[in-house]
Coordinates of C-alpha atoms in Angstrom, one line a residue:
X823 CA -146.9 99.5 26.5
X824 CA -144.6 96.5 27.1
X825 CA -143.1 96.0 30.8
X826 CA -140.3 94.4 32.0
X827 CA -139.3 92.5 34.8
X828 CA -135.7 93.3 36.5
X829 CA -133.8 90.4 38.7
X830 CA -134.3 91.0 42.0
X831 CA -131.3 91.8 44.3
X832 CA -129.6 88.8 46.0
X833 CA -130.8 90.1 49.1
X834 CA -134.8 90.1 47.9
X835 CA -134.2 86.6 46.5
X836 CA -135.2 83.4 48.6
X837 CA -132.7 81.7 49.6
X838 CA -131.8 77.8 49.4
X839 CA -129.7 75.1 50.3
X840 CA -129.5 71.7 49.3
X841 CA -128.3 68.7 51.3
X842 CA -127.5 65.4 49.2
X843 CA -127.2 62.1 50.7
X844 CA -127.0 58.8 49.3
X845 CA -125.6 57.7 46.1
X846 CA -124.3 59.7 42.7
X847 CA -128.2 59.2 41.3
X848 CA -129.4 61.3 44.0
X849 CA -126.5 63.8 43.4
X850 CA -127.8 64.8 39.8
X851 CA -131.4 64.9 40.9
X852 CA -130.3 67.9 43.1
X853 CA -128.5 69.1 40.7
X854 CA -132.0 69.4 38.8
X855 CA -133.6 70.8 41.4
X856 CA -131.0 73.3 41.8
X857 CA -131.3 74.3 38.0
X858 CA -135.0 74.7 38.3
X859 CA -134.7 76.8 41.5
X860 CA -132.3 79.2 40.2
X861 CA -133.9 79.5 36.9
X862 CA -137.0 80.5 39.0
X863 CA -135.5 83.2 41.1
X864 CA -134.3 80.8 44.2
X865 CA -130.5 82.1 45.5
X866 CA -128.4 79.0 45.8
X867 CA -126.5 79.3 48.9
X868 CA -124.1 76.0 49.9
X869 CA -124.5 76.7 53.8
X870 CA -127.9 75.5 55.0
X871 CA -127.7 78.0 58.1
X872 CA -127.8 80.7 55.3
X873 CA -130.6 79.6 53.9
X874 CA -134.4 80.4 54.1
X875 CA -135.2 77.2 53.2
X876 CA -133.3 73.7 53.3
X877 CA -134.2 70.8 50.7
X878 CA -133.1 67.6 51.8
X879 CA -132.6 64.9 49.2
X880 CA -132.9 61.5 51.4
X881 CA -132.0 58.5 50.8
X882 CA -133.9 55.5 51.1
X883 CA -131.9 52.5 50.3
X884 CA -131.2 50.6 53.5
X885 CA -131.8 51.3 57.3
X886 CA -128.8 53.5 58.2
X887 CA -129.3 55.4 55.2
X888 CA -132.9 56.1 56.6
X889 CA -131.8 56.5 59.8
X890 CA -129.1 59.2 58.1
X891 CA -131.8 61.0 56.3
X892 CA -134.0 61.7 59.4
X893 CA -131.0 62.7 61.3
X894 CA -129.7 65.2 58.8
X895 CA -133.6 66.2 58.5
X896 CA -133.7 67.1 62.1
X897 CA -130.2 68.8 62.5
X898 CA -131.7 71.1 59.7
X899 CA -135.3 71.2 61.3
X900 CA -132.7 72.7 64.7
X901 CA -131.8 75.5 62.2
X902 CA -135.2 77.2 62.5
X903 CA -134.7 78.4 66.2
X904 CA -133.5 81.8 66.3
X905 CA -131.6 81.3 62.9
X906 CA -132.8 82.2 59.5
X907 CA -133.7 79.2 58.2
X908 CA -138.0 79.4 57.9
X909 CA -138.4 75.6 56.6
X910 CA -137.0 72.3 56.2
X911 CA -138.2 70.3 53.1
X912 CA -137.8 66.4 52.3
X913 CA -137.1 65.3 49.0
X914 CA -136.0 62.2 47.4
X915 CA -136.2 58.3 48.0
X916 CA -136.9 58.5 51.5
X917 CA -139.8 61.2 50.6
X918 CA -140.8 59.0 47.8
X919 CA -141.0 56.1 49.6
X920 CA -143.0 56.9 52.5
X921 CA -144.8 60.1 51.5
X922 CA -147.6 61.0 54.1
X923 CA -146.2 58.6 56.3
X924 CA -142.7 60.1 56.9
X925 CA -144.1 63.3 57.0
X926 CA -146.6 62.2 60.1
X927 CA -144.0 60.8 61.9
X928 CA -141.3 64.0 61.5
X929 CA -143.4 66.5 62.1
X930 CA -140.2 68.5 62.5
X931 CA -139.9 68.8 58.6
X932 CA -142.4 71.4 57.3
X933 CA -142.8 69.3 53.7
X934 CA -142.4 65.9 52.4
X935 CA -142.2 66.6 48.5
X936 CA -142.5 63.3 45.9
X937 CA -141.3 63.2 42.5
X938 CA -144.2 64.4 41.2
X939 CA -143.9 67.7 42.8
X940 CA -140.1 67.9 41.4
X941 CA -141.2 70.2 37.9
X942 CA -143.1 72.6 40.5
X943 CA -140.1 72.4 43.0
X944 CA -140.2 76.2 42.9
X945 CA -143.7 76.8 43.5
X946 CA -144.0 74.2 46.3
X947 CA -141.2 76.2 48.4
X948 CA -142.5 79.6 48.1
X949 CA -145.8 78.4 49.2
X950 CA -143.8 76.3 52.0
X951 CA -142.1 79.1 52.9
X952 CA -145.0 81.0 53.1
X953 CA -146.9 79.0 55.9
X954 CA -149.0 77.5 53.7
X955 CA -149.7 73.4 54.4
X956 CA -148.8 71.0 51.9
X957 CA -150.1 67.3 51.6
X958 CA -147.8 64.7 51.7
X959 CA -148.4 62.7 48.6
X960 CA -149.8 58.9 49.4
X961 CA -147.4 56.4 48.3
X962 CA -147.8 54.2 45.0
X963 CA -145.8 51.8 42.9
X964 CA -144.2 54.0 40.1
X965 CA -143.9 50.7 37.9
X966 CA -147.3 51.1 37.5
X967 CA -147.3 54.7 36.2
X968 CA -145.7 53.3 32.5
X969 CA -146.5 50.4 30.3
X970 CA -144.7 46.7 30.8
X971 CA -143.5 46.6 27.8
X972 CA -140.6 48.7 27.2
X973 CA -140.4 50.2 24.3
X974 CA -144.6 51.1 24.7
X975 CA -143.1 53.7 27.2
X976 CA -143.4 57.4 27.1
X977 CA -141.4 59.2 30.1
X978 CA -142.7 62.5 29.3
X979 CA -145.9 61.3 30.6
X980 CA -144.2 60.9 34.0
X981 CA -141.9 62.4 36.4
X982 CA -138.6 61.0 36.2
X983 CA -135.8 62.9 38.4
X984 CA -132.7 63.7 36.3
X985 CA -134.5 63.4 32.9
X986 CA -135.7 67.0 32.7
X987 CA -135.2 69.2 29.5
X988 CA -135.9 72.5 28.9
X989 CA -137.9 73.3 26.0
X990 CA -137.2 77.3 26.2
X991 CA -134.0 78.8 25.4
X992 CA -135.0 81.2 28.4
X993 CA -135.2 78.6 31.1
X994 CA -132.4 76.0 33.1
X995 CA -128.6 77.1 33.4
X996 CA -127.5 73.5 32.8
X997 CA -127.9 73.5 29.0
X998 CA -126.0 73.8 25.9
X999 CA -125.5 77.1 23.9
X1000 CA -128.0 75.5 21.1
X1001 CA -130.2 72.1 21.3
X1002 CA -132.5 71.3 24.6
X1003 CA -131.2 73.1 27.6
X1004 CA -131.0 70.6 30.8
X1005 CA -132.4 72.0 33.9
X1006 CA -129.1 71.4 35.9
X1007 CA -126.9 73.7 37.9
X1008 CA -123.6 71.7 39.2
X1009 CA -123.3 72.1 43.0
X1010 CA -120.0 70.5 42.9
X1011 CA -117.3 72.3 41.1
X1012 CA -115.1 68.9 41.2
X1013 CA -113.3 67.3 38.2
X1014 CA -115.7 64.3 38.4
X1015 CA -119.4 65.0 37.5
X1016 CA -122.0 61.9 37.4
X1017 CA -124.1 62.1 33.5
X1018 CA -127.6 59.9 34.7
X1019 CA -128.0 57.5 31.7
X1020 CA -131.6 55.9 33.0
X1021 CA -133.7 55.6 36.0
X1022 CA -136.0 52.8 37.1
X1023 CA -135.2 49.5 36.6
X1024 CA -137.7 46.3 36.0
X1025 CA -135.6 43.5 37.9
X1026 CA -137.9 41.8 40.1
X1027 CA -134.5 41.2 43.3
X1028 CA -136.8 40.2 46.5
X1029 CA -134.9 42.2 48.5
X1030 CA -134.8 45.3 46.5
X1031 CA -137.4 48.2 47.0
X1032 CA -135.7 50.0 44.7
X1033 CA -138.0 49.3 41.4
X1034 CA -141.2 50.1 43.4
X1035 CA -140.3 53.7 44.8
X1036 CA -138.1 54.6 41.3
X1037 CA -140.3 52.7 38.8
X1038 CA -140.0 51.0 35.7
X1039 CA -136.6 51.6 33.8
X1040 CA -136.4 54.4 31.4
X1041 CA -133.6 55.5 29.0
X1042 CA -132.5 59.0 28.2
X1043 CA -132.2 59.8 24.8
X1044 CA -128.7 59.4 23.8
X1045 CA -129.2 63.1 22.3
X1046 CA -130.1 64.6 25.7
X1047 CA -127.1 62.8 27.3
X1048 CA -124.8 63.8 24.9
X1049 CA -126.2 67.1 24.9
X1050 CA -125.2 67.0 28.9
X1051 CA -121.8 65.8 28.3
X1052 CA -120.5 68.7 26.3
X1053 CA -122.6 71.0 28.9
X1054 CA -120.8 69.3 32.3
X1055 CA -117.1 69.4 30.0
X1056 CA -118.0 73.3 30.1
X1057 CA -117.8 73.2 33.4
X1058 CA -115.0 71.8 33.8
X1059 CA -115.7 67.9 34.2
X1060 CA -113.0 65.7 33.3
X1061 CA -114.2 62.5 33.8
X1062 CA -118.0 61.7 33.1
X1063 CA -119.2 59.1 35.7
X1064 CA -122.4 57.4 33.9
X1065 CA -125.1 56.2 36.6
X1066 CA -128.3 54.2 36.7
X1067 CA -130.0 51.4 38.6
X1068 CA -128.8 49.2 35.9
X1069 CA -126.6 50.4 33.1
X1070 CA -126.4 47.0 31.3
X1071 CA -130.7 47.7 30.2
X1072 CA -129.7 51.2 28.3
X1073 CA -131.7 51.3 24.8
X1074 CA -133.8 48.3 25.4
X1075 CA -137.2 50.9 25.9
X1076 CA -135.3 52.8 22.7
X1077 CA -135.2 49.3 20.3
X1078 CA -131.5 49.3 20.5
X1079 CA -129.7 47.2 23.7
X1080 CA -126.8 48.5 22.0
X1081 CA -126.5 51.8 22.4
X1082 CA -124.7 52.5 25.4
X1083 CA -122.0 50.6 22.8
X1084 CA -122.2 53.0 20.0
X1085 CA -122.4 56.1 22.6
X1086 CA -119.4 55.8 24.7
X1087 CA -116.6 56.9 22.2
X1088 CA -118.6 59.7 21.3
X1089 CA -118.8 60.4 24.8
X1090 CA -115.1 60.2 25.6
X1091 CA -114.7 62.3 22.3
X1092 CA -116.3 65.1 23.7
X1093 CA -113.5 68.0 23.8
X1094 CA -112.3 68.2 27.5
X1095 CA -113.8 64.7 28.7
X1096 CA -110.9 62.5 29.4
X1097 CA -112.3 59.4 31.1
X1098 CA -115.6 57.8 30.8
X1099 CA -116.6 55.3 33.5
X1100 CA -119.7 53.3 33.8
X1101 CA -121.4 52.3 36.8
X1102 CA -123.5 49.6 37.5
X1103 CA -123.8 46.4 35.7
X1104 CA -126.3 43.7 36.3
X1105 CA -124.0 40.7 35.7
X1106 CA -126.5 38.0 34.3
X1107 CA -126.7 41.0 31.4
X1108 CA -123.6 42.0 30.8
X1109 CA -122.7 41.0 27.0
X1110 CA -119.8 40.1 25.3
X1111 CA -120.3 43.5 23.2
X1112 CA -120.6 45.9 26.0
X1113 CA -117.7 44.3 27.8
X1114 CA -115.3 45.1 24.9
X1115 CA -116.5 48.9 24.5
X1116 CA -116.2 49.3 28.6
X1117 CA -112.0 47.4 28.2
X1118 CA -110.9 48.7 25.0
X1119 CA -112.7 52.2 23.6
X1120 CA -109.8 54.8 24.2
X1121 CA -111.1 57.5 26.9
X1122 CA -113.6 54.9 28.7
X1123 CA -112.4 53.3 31.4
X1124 CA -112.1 49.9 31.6
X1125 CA -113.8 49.4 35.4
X1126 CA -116.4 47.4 36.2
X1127 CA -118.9 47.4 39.1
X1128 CA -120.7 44.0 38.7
X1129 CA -123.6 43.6 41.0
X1130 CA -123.0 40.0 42.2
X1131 CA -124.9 39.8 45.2
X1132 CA -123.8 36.5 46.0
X1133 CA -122.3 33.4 44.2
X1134 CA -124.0 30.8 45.1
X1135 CA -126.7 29.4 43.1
X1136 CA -128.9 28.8 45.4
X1137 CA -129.1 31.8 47.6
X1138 CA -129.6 33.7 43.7
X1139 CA -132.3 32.3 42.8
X1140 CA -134.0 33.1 46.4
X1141 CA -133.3 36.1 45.4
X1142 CA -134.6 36.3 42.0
X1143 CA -131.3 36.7 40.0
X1144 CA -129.0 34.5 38.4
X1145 CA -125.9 33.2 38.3
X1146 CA -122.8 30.8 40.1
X1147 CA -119.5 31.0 40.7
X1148 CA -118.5 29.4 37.6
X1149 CA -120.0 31.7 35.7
X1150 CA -118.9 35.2 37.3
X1151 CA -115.6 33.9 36.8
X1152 CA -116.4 33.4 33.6
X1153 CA -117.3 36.9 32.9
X1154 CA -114.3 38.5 35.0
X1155 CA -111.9 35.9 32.6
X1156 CA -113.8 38.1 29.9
X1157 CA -113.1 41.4 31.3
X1158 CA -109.6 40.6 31.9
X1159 CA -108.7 39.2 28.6
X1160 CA -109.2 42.3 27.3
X1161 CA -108.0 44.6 30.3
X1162 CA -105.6 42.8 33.1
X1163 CA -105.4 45.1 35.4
X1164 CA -109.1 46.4 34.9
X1165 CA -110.7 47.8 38.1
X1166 CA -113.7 45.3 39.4
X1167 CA -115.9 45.9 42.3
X1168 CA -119.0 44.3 43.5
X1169 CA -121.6 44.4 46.6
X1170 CA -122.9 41.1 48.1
X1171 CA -125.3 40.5 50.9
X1172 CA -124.8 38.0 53.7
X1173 CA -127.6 36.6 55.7
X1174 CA -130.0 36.2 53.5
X1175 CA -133.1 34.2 54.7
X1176 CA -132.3 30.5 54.3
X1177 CA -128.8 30.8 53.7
X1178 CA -126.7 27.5 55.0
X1179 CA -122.9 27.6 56.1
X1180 CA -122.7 26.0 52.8
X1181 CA -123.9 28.7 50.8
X1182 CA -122.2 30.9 52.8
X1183 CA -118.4 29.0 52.0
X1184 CA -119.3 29.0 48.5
X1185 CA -119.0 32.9 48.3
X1186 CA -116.4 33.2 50.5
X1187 CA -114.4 31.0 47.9
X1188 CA -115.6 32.8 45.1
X1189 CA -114.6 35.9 46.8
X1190 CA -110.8 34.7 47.1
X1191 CA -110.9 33.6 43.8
X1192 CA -112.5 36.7 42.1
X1193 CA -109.4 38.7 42.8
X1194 CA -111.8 42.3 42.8
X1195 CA -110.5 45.8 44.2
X1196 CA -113.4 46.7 46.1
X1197 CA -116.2 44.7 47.7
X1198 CA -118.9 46.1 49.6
X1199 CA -120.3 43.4 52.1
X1200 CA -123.9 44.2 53.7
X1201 CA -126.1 42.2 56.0
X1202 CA -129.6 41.8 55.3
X1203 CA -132.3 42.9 56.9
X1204 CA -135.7 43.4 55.6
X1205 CA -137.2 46.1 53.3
X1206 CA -140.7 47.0 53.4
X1207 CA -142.8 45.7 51.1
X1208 CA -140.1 43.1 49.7
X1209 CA -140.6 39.4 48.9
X1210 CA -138.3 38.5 51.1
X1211 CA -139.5 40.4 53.6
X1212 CA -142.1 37.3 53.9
X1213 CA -139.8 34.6 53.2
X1214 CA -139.4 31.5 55.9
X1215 CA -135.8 30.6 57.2
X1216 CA -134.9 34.1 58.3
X1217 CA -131.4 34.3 60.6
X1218 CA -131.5 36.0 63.6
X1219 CA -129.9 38.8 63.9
X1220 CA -126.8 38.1 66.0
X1221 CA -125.9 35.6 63.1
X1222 CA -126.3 38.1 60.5
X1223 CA -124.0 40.5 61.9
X1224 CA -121.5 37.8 62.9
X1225 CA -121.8 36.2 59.3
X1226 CA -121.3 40.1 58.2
X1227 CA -117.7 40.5 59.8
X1228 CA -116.7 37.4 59.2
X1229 CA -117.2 38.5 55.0
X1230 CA -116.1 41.8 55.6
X1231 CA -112.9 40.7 57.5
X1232 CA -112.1 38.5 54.4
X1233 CA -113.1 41.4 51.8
X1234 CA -110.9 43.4 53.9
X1235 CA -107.5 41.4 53.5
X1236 CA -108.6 40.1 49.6
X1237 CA -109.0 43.7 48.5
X1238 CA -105.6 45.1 50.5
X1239 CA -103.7 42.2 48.7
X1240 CA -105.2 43.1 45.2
X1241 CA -104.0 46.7 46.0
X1242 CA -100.3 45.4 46.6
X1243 CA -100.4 43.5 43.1
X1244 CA -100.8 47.1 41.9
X1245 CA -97.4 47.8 43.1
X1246 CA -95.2 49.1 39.9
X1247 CA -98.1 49.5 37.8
X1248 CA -98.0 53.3 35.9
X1249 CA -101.6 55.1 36.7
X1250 CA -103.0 58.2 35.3
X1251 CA -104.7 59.7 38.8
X1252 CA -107.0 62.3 38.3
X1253 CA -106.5 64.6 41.2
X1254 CA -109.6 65.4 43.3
X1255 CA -108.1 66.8 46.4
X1256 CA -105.3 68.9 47.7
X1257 CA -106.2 69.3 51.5
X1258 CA -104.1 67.3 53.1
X1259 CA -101.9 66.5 49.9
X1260 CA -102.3 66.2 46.5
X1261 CA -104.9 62.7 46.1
X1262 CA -107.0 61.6 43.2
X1263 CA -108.1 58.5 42.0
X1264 CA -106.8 55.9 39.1
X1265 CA -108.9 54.6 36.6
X1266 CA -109.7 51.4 38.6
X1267 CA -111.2 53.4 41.4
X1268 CA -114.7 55.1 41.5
X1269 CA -115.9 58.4 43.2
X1270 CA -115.8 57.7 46.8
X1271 CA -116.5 54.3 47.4
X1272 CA -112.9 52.4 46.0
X1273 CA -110.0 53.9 47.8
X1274 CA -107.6 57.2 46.7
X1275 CA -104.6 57.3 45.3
X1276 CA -102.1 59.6 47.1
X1277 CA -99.5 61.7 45.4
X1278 CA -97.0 62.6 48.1
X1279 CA -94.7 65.5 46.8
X1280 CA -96.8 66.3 43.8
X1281 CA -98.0 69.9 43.3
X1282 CA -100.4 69.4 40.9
X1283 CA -103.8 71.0 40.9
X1284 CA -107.1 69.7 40.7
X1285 CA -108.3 68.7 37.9
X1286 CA -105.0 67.5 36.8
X1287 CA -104.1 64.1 35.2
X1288 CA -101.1 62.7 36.4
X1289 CA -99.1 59.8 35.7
X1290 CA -97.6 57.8 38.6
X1291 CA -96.5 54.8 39.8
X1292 CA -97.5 52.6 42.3
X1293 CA -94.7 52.6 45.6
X1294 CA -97.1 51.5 48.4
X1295 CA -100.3 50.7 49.3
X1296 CA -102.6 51.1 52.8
X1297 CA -105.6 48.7 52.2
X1298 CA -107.4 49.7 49.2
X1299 CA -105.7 53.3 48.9
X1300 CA -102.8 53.3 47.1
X1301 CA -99.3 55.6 47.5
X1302 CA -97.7 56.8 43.8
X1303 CA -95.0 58.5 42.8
X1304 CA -95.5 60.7 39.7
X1305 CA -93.2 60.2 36.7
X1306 CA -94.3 62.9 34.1
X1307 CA -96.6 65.4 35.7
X1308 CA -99.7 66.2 34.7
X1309 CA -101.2 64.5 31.4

């Protein structure tokens, strides 16, 4: 005699929150998370207060982002006294990073999950939640878990956060109606949805500690992120924001360096995607070819975030990358022979060990001659386990931080007067907010970190495409007025 299983109440279900810090990678990986824990019988709740258990997905990048992840962890750990909450969990970079060793000094989180534990997520917070003691995992390189050579690499052997597919019609609520079903469950109903193209990434940067915690770089089958695509247009994504520690390597482990070419107008075709943006180029990779899909393939647009780092030649190759000034102009000349007004953004660090006044001069002048909307400016300090970490010639830290504003104060003004050259241009501004007025963002801005466009007098909704031109500016934001509604 067969038996069947009935769905619990939503009452009888465990409850769960997740808290996302950190950058648009981390947002998917929750959003995996979440799509395992609901196909497993975990209620989703968005409050963490109302949760039985609250999964923290850290970041790990620089100091305040640490210093952010173990604050947020212990504001949730506060929950557990006389509230509902039973357990505070640690996930992510930070968790990955430091495994056993986070855990024993935040005794105030109950868990401290790795990757590894991500396909059992479920499991690992019933028995959690249950009082039972977990191990923090011992941390390890993940570049060592897959071959060097690209293309000799099989993901599926490893855990890789985001990259999950369902192999059962019965499991995940992030797939398609037919084909692999991704375990995904959006937890932001916004217009914008991130689409992860690849994880890892096999630069060698001495400052980075990115590659060791996040491993070698792996592709996702252009299948599975097309498959994702049409699944996040369902849901009501209108613009598909493509991320990965280094967009510019997509396809090399599949044979092909071209695909992320030959895959982004059949992205933007995808019925209810109306803007495809890519994030993250390494600059000393970008090619002629990909520059020319990214400008001029209708429905992408044409924005580029170009790592630069620095400019000067010197500092780079302290570094471990490559490049000068002459030829990052090079490449924005490129970019904006085929798209003038294309949207350009970069990071660079300041205060790297060893670096003269010289140096220093040499990308402040690029800076003023690079013309870009958005510059994010960052003082260094050392990462563990980092080659630079061990370099000679380091600057104390006074000089760092005054080197810091002294960039960021220039940034500051550069990027306010590229925002005024914008005055009279026409947009199309996706609107993202209507809280304090109607806001969104043009296609030469990214999610979060490269200004708003405000729509004052607009009643459009969100979700909305609207056409508008520029009237004013306030640093990098920009004030439009619309001229035909909603696209």
């Amino acid at each position: 005699m067969s038996q069947t299983t009935e769905t619990p109440p939503a009452r009888d279900l465990l409850s769960v929150a997740l808290v996302t810090l950190g950058c648009a990678r981390n947002e998917v990986d929750s959003e995996e998370l979440a799509g395992r824990l609901e196909a497993d019988g975990f209620l989703l709740v968005d409050d963490p207060a109302d949760a039985d258990t609250v999964v923290v997905n850290t970041c790990g990048f620089v100091e305040a982002a640490k210093k952010d992840s173990v604050d947020t962890l212990l504001e949730a750990a506060d929950l557990k006294d006389g509230g509902r909450t039973q357990a505070v969990v640690a996930v992510g970079c930070l968790a990955e990073r430091y495994g056993k060793d986070l855990a024993e000094s935040l005794p105030e989180a109950d868990a401290v999950l790795g990757f590894d534990d991500y396909p059992d997520i479920a499991a690992r917070l019933r028995s959690i939640v249950a009082g039972e003691q977990h191990q923090a995992h011992t941390p390890q390189d993940r570049r060592r878990l897959l071959p060097i050579s690209p293309t000799a690499r099989d993901a599926s052997t490893v855990s890789v956060p985001g990259h999950a597919v369902a192999t059962s019609g019965d499991v995940g609520v992030g797939g398609p109606a037919t084909g692999p079903r991704g375990l995904r469950r959006r937890l932001d109903g916004g217009p914008m949805a991130p689409l992860k193209l690849a994880s890892g990434c096999d630069r060698r940067c001495t400052f980075c500690a990115i590659p060791a915690f996040r491993g070698s770089f792996v592709s996702r089958r252009p299948a599975d992120v097309l498959l994702e695509a049409q699944w996040l247009a369902s849901q009501g994504a209108r613009e598909l924001f493509l991320v990965s520690e280094n967009s510019t390597s997509y396809g090399k482990d599949l044979g092909d360096l071209r695909l992320l070419e030959t895959m982004l107008p059949e992205l933007a075709a995808i019925d209810g995607v109306d803007r495809v943006r890519v994030s993250y180029l390494q600059p000393a990779e970008t090619r002629p070819g990909l520059i020319e899909a990214i400008a001029t393939t209708p429905g992408v647009v044409p924005y580029f975030d170009l790592s630069f780092q620095h400019a000067s030649a010197t500092v780079l190759r302290r570094m471990r990358r490559f490049g000068d000034p002459e030829s990052f102009l090079g490449l924005l000349d490129q970019v904006r022979g085929y798209a003038p007004t294309a949207g350009v953004r970069s990071n660079v660090i300041v205060g790297f060990p060893g670096e003269t006044e010289a140096e220093l001069e040499t990308l402040c002048d690029f800076l003023v001659a690079a013309r870009m909307d958005v510059t994010g400016v960052f003082g260094y300090s050392d990462e563990d386990g980092t080659e630079a970490a061990t370099y000679d010639g380091k600057l104390d830290e006074d000089e760092v931080r005054a080197r810091t504003e002294h960039v960021q104060s220039l940034v500051e003004e550069l990027n306010a007067q590229r925002a005024e050259e914008r005055i009279g241009e026409v947009l199309e501004v996706l609107v993202e907010s209507t809280d304090e007025g109607v806001a969104g963002r043009a296609a030469h801005q990214g999610p979060e970190v490269d200004g708003t466009t405000y729509l004052p007098g607009s009643t459009a909704a969100i979700g909305s495409i609207v056409r508008a031109v520029v009237v004013g500016t306030d640093g990098v934001d920009l004030i439009a007025e619309p001229i035909e509604g909603e696209a």
